[in-house]
CSV table of C-alpha atoms in Angstrom, one decimal:
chain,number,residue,atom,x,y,z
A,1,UNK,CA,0.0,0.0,0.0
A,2,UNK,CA,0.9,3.7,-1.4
A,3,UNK,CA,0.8,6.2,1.3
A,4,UNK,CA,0.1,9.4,-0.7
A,5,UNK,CA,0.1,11.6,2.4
A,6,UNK,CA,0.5,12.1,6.0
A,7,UNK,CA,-2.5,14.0,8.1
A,8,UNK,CA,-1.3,13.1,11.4
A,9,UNK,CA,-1.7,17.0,12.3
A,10,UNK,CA,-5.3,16.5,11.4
A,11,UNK,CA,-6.0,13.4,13.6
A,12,UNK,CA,-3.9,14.8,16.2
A,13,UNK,CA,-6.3,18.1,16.1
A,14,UNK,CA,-9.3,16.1,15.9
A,15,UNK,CA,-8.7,14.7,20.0
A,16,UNK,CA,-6.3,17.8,21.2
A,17,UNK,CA,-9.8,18.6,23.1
A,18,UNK,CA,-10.7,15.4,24.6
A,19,UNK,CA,-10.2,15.5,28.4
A,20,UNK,CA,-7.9,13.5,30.0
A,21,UNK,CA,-9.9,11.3,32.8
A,22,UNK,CA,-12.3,8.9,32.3
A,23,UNK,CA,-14.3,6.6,34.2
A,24,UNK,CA,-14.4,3.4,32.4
A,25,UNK,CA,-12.6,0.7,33.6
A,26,UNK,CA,-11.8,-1.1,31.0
A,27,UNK,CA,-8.7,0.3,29.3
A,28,UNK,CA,-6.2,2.0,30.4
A,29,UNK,CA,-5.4,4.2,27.1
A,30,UNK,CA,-8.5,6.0,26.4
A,31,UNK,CA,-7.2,9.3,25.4
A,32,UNK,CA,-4.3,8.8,23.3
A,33,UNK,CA,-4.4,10.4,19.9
A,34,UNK,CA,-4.9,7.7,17.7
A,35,UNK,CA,-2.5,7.7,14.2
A,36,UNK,CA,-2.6,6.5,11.0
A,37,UNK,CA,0.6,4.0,12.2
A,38,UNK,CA,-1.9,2.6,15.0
A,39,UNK,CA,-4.5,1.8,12.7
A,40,UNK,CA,-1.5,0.4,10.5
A,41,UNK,CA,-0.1,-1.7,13.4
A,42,UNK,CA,-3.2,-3.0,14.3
A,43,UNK,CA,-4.0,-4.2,10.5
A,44,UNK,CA,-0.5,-5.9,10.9
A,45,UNK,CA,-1.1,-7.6,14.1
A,46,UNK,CA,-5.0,-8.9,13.4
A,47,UNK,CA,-4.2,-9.9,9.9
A,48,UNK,CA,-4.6,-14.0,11.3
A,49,UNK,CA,-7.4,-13.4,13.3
A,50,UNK,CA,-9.8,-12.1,11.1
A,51,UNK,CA,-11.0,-12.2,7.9
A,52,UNK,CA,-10.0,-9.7,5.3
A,53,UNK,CA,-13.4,-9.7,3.9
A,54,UNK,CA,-14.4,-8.8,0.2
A,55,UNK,CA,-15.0,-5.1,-0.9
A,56,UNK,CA,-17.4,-6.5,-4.1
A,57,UNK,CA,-19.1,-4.3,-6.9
A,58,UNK,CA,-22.5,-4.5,-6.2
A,59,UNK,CA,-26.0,-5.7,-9.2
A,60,UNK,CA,-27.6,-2.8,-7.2
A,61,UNK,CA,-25.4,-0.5,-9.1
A,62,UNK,CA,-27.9,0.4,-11.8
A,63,UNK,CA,-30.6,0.7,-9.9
A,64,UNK,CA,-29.8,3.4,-8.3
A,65,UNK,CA,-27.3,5.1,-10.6
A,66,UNK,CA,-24.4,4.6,-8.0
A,67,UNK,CA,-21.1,2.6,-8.2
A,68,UNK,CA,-21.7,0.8,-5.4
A,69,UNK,CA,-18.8,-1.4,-3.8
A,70,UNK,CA,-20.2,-3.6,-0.8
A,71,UNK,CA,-17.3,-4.5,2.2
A,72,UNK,CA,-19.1,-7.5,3.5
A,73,UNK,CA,-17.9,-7.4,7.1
A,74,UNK,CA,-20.9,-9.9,8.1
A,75,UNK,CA,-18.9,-12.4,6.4
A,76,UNK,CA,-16.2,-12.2,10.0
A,77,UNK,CA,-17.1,-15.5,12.3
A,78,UNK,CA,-19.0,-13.9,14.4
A,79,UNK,CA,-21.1,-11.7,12.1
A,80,UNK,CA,-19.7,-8.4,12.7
A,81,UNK,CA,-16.8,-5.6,12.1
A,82,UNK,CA,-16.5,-5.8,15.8
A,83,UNK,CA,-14.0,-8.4,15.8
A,84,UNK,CA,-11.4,-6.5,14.5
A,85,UNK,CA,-11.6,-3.8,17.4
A,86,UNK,CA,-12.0,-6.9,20.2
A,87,UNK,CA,-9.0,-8.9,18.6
A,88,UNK,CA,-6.4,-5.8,18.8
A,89,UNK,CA,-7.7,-4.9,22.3
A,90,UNK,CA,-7.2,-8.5,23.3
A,91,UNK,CA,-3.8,-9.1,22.1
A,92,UNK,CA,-2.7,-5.7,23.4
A,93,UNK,CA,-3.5,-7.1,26.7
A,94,UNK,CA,-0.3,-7.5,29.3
A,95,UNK,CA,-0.4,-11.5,29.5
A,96,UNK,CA,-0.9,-11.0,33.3
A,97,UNK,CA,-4.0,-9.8,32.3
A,98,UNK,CA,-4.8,-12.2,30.3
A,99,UNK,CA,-4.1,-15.2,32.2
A,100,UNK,CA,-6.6,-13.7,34.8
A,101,UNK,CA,-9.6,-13.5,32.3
A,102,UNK,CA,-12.1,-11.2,30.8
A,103,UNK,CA,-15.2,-10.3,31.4
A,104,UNK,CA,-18.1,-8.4,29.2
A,105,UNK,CA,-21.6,-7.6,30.6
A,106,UNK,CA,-23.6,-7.7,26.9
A,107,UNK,CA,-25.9,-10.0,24.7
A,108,UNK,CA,-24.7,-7.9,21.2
A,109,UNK,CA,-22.0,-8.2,18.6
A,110,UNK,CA,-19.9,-6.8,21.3
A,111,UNK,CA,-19.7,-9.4,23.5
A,112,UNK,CA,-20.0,-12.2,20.8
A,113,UNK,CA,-16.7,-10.9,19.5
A,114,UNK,CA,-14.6,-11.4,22.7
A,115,UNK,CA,-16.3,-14.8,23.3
A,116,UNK,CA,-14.9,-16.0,20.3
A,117,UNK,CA,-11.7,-14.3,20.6
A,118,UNK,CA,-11.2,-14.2,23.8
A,119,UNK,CA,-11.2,-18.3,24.0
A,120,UNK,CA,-9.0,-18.5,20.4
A,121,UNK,CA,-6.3,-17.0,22.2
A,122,UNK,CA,-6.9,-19.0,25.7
A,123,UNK,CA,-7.7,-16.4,27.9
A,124,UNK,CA,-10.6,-17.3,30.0
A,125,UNK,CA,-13.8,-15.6,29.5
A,126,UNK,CA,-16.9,-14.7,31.3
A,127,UNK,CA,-20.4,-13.2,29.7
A,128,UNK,CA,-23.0,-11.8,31.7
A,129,UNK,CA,-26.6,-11.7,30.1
A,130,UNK,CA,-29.6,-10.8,31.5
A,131,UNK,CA,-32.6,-13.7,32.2
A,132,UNK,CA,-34.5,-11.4,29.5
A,133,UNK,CA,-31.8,-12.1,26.8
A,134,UNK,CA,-33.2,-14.9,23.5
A,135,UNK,CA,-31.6,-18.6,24.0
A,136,UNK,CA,-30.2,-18.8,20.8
A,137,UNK,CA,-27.8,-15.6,21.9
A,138,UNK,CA,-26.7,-17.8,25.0
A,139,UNK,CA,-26.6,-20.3,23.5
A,140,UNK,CA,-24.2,-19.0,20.8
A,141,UNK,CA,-22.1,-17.5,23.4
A,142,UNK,CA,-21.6,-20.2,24.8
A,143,UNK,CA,-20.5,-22.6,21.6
A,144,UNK,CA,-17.9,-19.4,20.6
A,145,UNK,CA,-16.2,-20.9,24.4
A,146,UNK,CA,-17.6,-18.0,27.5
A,147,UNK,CA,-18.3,-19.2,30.4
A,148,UNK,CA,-22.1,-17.3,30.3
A,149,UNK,CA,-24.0,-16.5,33.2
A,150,UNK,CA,-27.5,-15.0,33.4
A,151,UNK,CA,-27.8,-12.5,36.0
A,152,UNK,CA,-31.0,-10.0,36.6
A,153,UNK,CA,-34.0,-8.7,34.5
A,154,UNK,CA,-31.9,-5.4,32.7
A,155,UNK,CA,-28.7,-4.9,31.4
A,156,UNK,CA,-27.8,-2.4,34.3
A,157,UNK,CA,-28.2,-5.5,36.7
A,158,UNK,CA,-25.8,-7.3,34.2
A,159,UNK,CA,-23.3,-4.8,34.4
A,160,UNK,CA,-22.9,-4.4,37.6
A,161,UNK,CA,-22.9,-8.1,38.5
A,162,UNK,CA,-20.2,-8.2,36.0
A,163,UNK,CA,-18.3,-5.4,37.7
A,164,UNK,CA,-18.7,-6.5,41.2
A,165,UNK,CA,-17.2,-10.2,39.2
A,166,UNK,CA,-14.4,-8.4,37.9
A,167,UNK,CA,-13.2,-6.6,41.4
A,168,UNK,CA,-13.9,-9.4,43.3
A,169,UNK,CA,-11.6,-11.9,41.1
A,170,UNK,CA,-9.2,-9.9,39.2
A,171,UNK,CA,-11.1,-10.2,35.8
A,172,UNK,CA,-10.4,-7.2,33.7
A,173,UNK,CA,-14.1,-5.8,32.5
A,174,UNK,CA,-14.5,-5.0,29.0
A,175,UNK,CA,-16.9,-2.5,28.0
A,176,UNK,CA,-17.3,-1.4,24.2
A,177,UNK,CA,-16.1,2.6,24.1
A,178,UNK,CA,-13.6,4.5,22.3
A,179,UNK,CA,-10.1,3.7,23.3
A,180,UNK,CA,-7.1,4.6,20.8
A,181,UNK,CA,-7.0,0.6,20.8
A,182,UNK,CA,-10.5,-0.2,19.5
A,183,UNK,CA,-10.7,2.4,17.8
A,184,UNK,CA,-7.5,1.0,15.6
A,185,UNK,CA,-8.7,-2.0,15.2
A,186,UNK,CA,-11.8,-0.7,13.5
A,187,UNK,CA,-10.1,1.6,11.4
A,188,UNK,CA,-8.7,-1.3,9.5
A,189,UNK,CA,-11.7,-1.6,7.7
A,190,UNK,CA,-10.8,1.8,6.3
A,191,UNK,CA,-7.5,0.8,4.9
A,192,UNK,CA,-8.8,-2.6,3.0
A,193,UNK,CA,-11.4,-0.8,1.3
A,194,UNK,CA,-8.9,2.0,0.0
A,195,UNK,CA,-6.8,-0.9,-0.9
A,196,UNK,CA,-9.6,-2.9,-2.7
A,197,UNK,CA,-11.2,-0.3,-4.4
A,198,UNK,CA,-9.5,2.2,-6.6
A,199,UNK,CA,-10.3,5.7,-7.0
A,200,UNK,CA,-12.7,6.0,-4.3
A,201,UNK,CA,-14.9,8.6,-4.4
A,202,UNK,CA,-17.1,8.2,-0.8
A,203,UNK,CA,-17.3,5.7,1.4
A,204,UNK,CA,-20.4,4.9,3.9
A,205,UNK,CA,-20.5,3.6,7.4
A,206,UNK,CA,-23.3,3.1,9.6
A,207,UNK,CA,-23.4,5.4,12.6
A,208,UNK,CA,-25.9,5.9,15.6
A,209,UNK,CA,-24.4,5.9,19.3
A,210,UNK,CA,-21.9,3.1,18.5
A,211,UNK,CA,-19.6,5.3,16.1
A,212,UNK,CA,-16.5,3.8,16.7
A,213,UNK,CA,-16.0,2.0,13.0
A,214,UNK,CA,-17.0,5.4,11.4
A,215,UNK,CA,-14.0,7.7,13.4
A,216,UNK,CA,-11.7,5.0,13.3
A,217,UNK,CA,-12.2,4.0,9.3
A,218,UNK,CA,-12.4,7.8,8.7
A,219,UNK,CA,-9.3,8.6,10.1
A,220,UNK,CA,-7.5,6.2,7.8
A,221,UNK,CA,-9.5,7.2,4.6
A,222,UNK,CA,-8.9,10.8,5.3
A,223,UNK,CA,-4.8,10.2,5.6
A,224,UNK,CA,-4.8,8.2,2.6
A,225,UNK,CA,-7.2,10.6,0.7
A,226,UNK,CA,-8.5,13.6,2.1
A,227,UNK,CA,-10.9,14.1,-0.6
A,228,UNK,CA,-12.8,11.1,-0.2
A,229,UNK,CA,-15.9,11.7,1.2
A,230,UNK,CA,-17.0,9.8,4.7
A,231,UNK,CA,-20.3,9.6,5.0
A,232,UNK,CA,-22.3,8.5,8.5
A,233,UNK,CA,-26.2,7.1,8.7
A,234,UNK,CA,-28.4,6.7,11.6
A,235,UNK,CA,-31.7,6.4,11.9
A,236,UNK,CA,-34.1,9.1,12.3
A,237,UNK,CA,-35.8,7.7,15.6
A,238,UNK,CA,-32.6,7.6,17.5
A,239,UNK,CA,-30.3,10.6,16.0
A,240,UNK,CA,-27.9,10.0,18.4
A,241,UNK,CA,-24.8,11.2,16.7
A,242,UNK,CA,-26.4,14.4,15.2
A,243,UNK,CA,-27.3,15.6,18.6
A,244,UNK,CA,-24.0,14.7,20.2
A,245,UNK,CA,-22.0,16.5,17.0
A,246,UNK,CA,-24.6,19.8,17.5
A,247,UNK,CA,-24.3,20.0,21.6
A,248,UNK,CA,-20.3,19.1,21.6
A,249,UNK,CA,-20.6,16.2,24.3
A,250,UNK,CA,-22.1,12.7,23.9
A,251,UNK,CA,-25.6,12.7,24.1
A,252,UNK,CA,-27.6,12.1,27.0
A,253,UNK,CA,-29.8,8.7,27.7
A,254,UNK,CA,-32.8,8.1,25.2
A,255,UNK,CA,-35.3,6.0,25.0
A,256,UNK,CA,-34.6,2.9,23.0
A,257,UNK,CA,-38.5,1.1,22.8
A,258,UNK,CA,-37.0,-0.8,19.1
A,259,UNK,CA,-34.0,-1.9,19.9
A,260,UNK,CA,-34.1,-5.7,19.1
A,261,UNK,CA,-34.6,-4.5,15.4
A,262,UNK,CA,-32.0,-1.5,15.8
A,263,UNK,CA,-29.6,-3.0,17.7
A,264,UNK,CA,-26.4,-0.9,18.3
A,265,UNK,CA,-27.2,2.1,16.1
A,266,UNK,CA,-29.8,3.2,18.7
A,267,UNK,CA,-27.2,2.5,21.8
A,268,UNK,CA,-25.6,5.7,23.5
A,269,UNK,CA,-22.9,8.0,22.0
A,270,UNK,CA,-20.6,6.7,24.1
A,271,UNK,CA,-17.1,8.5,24.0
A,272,UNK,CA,-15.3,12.2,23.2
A,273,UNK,CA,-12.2,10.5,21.0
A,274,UNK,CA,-15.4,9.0,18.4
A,275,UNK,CA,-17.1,12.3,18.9
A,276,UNK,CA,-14.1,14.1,17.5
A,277,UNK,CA,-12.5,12.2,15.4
A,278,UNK,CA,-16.1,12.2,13.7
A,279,UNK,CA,-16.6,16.0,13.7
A,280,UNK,CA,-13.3,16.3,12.6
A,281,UNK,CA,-13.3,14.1,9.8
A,282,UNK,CA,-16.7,13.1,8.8
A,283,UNK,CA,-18.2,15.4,5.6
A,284,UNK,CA,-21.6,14.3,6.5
A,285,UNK,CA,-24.1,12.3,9.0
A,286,UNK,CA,-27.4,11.6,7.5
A,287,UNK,CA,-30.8,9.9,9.1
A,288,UNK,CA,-32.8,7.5,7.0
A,289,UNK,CA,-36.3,6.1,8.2
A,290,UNK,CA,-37.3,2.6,9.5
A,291,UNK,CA,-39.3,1.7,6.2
A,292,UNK,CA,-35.7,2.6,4.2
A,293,UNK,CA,-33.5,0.1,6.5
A,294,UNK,CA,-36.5,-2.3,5.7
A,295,UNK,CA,-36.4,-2.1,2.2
A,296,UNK,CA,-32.7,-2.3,2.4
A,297,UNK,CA,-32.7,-5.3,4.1
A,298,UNK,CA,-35.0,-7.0,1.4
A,299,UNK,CA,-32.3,-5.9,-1.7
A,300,UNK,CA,-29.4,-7.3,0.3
A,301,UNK,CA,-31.3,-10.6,0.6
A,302,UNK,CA,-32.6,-10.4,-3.6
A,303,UNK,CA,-29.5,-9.0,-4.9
A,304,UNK,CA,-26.4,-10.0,-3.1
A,305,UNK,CA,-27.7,-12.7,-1.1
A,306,UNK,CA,-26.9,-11.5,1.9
A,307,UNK,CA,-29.1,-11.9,5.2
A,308,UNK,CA,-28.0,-8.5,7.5
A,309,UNK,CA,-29.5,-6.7,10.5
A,310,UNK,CA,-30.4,-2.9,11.0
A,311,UNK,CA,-26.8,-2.0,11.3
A,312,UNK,CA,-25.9,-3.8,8.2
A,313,UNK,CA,-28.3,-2.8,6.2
A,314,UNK,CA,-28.4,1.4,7.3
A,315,UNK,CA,-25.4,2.5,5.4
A,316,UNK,CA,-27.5,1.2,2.2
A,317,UNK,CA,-30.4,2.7,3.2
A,318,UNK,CA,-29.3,6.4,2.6
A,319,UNK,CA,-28.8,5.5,-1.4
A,320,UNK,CA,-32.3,3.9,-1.0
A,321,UNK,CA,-34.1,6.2,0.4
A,322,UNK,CA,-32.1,9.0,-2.2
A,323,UNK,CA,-30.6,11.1,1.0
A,324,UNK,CA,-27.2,11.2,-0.9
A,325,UNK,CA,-28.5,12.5,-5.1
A,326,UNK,CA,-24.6,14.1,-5.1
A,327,UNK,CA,-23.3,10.6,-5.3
A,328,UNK,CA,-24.9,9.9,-8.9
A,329,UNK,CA,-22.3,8.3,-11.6
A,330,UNK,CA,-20.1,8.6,-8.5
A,331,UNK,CA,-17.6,5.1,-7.0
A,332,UNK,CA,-19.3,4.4,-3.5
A,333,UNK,CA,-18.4,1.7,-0.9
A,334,UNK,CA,-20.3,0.8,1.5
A,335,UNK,CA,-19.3,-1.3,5.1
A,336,UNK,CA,-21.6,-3.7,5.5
A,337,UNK,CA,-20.6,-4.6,9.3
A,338,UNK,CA,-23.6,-7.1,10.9
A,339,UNK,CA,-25.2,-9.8,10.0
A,340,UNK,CA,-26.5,-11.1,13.5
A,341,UNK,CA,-30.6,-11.0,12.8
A,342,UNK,CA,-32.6,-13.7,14.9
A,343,UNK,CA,-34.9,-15.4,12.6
A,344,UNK,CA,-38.1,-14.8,13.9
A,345,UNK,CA,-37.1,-10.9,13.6
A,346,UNK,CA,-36.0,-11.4,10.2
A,347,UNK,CA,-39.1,-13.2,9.4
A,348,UNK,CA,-41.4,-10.3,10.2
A,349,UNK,CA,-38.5,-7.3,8.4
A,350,UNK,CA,-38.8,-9.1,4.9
A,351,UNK,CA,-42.4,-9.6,5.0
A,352,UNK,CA,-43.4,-5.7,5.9
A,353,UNK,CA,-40.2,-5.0,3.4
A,354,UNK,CA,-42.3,-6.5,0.8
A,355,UNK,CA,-45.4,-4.6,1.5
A,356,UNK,CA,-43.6,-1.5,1.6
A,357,UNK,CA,-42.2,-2.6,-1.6
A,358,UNK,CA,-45.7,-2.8,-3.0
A,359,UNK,CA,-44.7,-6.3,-3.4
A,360,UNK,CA,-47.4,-7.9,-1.7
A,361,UNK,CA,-51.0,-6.4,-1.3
A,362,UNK,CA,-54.6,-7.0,-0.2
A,363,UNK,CA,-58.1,-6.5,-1.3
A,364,UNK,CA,-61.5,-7.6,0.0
A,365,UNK,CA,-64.6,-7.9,-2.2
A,366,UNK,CA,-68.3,-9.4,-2.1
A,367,UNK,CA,-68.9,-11.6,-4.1
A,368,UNK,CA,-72.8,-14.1,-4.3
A,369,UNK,CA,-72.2,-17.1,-2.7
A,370,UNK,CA,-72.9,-19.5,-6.0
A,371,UNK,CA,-70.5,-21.9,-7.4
A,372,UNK,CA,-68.2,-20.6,-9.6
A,373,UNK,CA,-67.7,-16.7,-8.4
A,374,UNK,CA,-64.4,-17.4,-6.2
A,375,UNK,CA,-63.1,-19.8,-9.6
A,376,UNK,CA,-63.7,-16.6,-11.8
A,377,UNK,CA,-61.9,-14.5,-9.3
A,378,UNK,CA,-58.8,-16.8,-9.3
A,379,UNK,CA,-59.0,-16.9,-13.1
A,380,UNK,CA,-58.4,-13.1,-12.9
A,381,UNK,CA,-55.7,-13.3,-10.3
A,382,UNK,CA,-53.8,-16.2,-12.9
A,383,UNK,CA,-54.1,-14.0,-16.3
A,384,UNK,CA,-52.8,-11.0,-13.9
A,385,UNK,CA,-49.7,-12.9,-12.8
A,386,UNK,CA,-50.5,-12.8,-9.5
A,387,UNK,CA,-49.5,-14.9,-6.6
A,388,UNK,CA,-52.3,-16.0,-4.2
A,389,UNK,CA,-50.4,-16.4,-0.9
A,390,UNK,CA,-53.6,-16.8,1.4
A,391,UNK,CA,-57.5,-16.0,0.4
A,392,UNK,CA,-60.3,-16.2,3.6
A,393,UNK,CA,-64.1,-16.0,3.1
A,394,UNK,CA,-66.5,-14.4,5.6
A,395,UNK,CA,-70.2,-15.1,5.8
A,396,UNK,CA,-71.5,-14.6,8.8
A,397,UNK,CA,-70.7,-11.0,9.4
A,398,UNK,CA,-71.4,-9.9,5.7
A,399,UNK,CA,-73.8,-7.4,6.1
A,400,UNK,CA,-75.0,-6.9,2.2
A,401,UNK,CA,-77.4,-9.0,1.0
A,402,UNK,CA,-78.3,-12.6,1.9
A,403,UNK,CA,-76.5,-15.1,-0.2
A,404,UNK,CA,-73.1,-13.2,-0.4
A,405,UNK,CA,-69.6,-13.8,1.0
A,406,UNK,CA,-66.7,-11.4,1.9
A,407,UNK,CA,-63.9,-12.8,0.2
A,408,UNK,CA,-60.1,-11.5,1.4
A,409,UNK,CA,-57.2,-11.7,-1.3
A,410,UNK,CA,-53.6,-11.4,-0.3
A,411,UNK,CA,-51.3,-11.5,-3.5
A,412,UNK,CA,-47.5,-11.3,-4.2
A,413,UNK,CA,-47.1,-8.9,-7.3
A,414,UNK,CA,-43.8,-8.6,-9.3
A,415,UNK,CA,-43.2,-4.7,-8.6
A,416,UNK,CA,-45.5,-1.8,-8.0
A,417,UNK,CA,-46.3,-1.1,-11.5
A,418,UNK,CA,-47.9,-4.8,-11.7
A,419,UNK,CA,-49.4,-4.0,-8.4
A,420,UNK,CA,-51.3,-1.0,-9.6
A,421,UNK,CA,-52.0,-3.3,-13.0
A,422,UNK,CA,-53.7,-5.7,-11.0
A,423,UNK,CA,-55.9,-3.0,-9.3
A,424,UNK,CA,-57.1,-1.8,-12.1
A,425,UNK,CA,-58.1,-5.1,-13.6
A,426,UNK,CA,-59.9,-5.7,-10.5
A,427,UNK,CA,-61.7,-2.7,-10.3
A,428,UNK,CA,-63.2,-3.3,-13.7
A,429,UNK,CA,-64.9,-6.4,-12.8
A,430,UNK,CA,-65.5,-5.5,-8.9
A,431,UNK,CA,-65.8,-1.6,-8.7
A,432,UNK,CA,-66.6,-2.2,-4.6
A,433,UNK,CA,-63.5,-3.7,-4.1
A,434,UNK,CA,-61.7,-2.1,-1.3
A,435,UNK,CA,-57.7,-2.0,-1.2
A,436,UNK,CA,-55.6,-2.1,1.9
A,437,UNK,CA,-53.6,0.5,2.6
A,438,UNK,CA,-50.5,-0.4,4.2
């Protein structure tokens, strides 16, 4: 790898205002400035550990008019860009330290990361979940080698469980933040993708509370090439990072009532060396809306056959939901950094996807209760290339005239121009048919 040019003044400016006390316990360098040589050492010392995962052009190029380049972090063992950040701060550990154990008080991509890790390179590991946490997390905890322990009904009780653990028995506790070390680790993903893909004109990361792969990734990018755009997206129920950036300090505790489905991106901003690095370096933060992350989700699956989560899916989201028109005809890549979805979740994202999609519709109509009606109205559905995927009739609450039924129709349709094809062909033959809305 070229360097073309050294910004270490920039990067140093971007955390000369980050106080210098801290009350995590984790680490003990939070506050040192992190360099483009950290972020080179780290790719150097991870390179066995994890995967260096494809930066691919993308089939979803043409549709929206964007050279897009996916970096298909979901493809790491684990599921998540996360690793790379865990792995460094693991084998930066003094072997002391790491003979004693770890410990991690979390049931997200966080905690899966040092699980696996964390056992890899023999240092014994201990989880802490809440009782409210889904088996198959435990469960997959568990088979990546932690010790896991379910403790208390929130993740406050976890944490301090895990933290009383820790003192007690000379475990170090982990807690995901902002550290010059994770932060390194994640900025690696910043490097292969200038590597993979020349003449980069902006790259995307998801963003939220959890910004640590947007500072750290930006701050490589930006040495390398300071005009390639870095763009961050969040979602526009949580805008956690926008409000941080506007009032200068990480913002303070919101609601989170979604967060199975947003995972990480609605989390907390959690640290001043993100924060800077991020208003410092970032060109731009954007918010995108539940329905876009949906439908974003669905082309993943289609077109690159790739099964993601919220966080996965966000960076995406801005191109589909056309918050970005000044990257047209432009070479885009985009990190997509999680693929950890539970599959009854996933179930219930593609099939409202689809229906925002206009992919899959319904319609009731009244039809007389005589042999034949309900074959005609299939015969209808068939010449319209329509997929039937469930059809109900109701006679006992019909209130129109005796002898009728209330038949209820819900179709797949190819797109929404077929969609609105099919409506019309309906409506000729039944003008009461009633549509609905989603």
């Amino acid at each position: 790898m070229k360097i073309v040019s050294r910004n270490e003044e920039l990067l140093g400016d971007a955390l000369s205002l980050i106080p210098q006390s801290s009350t995590r316990t984790s680490q003990s360098s939070h506050n040192k400035l992190i360099r483009f040589e950290d972020i080179s050492a780290a790719a150097f010392k991870i390179q066995s550990g994890v995967q260096k995962t494809p930066c691919m052009y993308s089939r979803l190029s043409k549709q929206y008019g964007v050279d897009i380049y996916l970096k298909k972090e979901f493809l790491q063992y684990t599921g998540s860009v996360k690793e790379r950040g865990v792995l460094y701060l693991l084998t930066s550990l003094p072997q002391d330290q790491q003979r004693k154990g770890v410990i991690v008080a979390s049931d997200g991509n966080f905690s899966m990361a040092v699980a696996y890790h964390a056992s890899e390179l023999r240092i014994p590991v201990f989880v802490i979940m809440s009782t409210s946490t889904s088996p198959a997390r435990v469960k997959m905890c568990r088979e990546y080698g932690a010790m896991v322990i379910s403790y208390g009904t929130t993740a406050k009780d976890s944490q301090m469980h895990a933290r009383r653990l820790a003192q007690e028995n000379g475990y170090l506790y982990l807690e995901e933040e902002d550290s010059a070390v994770y932060l390194s680790g994640l900025g690696t993903v910043g490097l292969e993708m200038y590597e993979q893909v020349p003449k980069l004109d902006a790259v995307i990361f998801p963003a939220g509370g959890h910004c640590g792969l947007l500072a750290g990734s930006a701050a490589a990018l930006k040495h390398l090439n300071p005009r390639i755009s870095v763009i961050g997206v969040e979602s526009e129920s949580f805008p956690v990072l926008q409000q941080s950036l506007k009032a200068g300090h990480p913002a303070e505790d919101q609601a989170c009532s979604n967060h199975h489905f947003y995972g990480d991106v609605s989390g907390l901003c959690f640290g001043s060396n993100s924060l800077q690095l991020t208003g410092k370096l970032v060109d731009k933060v954007v918010a995108v809306r539940e329905e876009d992350i949906l439908i974003s989700m669905l082309r993943l699956l289609e077109y690159e056959r790739a099964t993601v989560d919220a966080e996965g899916a966000i960076g995406l989201a801005a191109l589909v939901a056309g918050k970005l028109p000044e990257l047209k005809g432009k070479r885009v890549a985009i990190a997509i950094c999680s693929g950890n979805v539970e599959l009854h979740l996933l179930q219930q994202c593609i099939a409202r996807a689809l229906t925002l999609d206009n992919r899959v519709c319904r319609f009731s109509l009244v039809l007389s209760d005589c042999p034949g009606d309900i074959s005609k109205l299939l015969e209808i559905l068939a010449r319209e290339e329509a997929r039937v995927l469930d059809i109900k009739q109701e006679r006992m609450f019909v209130t129109s005239e005796l002898f009728s039924v209330e038949v209820t129709c819900t179709v797949e349709t190819r797109d929404k121009m077929h969609t609105a094809q099919l409506r019309n062909a309906l409506l000729e033959r039944y003008p009461t048919a009633a549509w609905t809305e989603r």
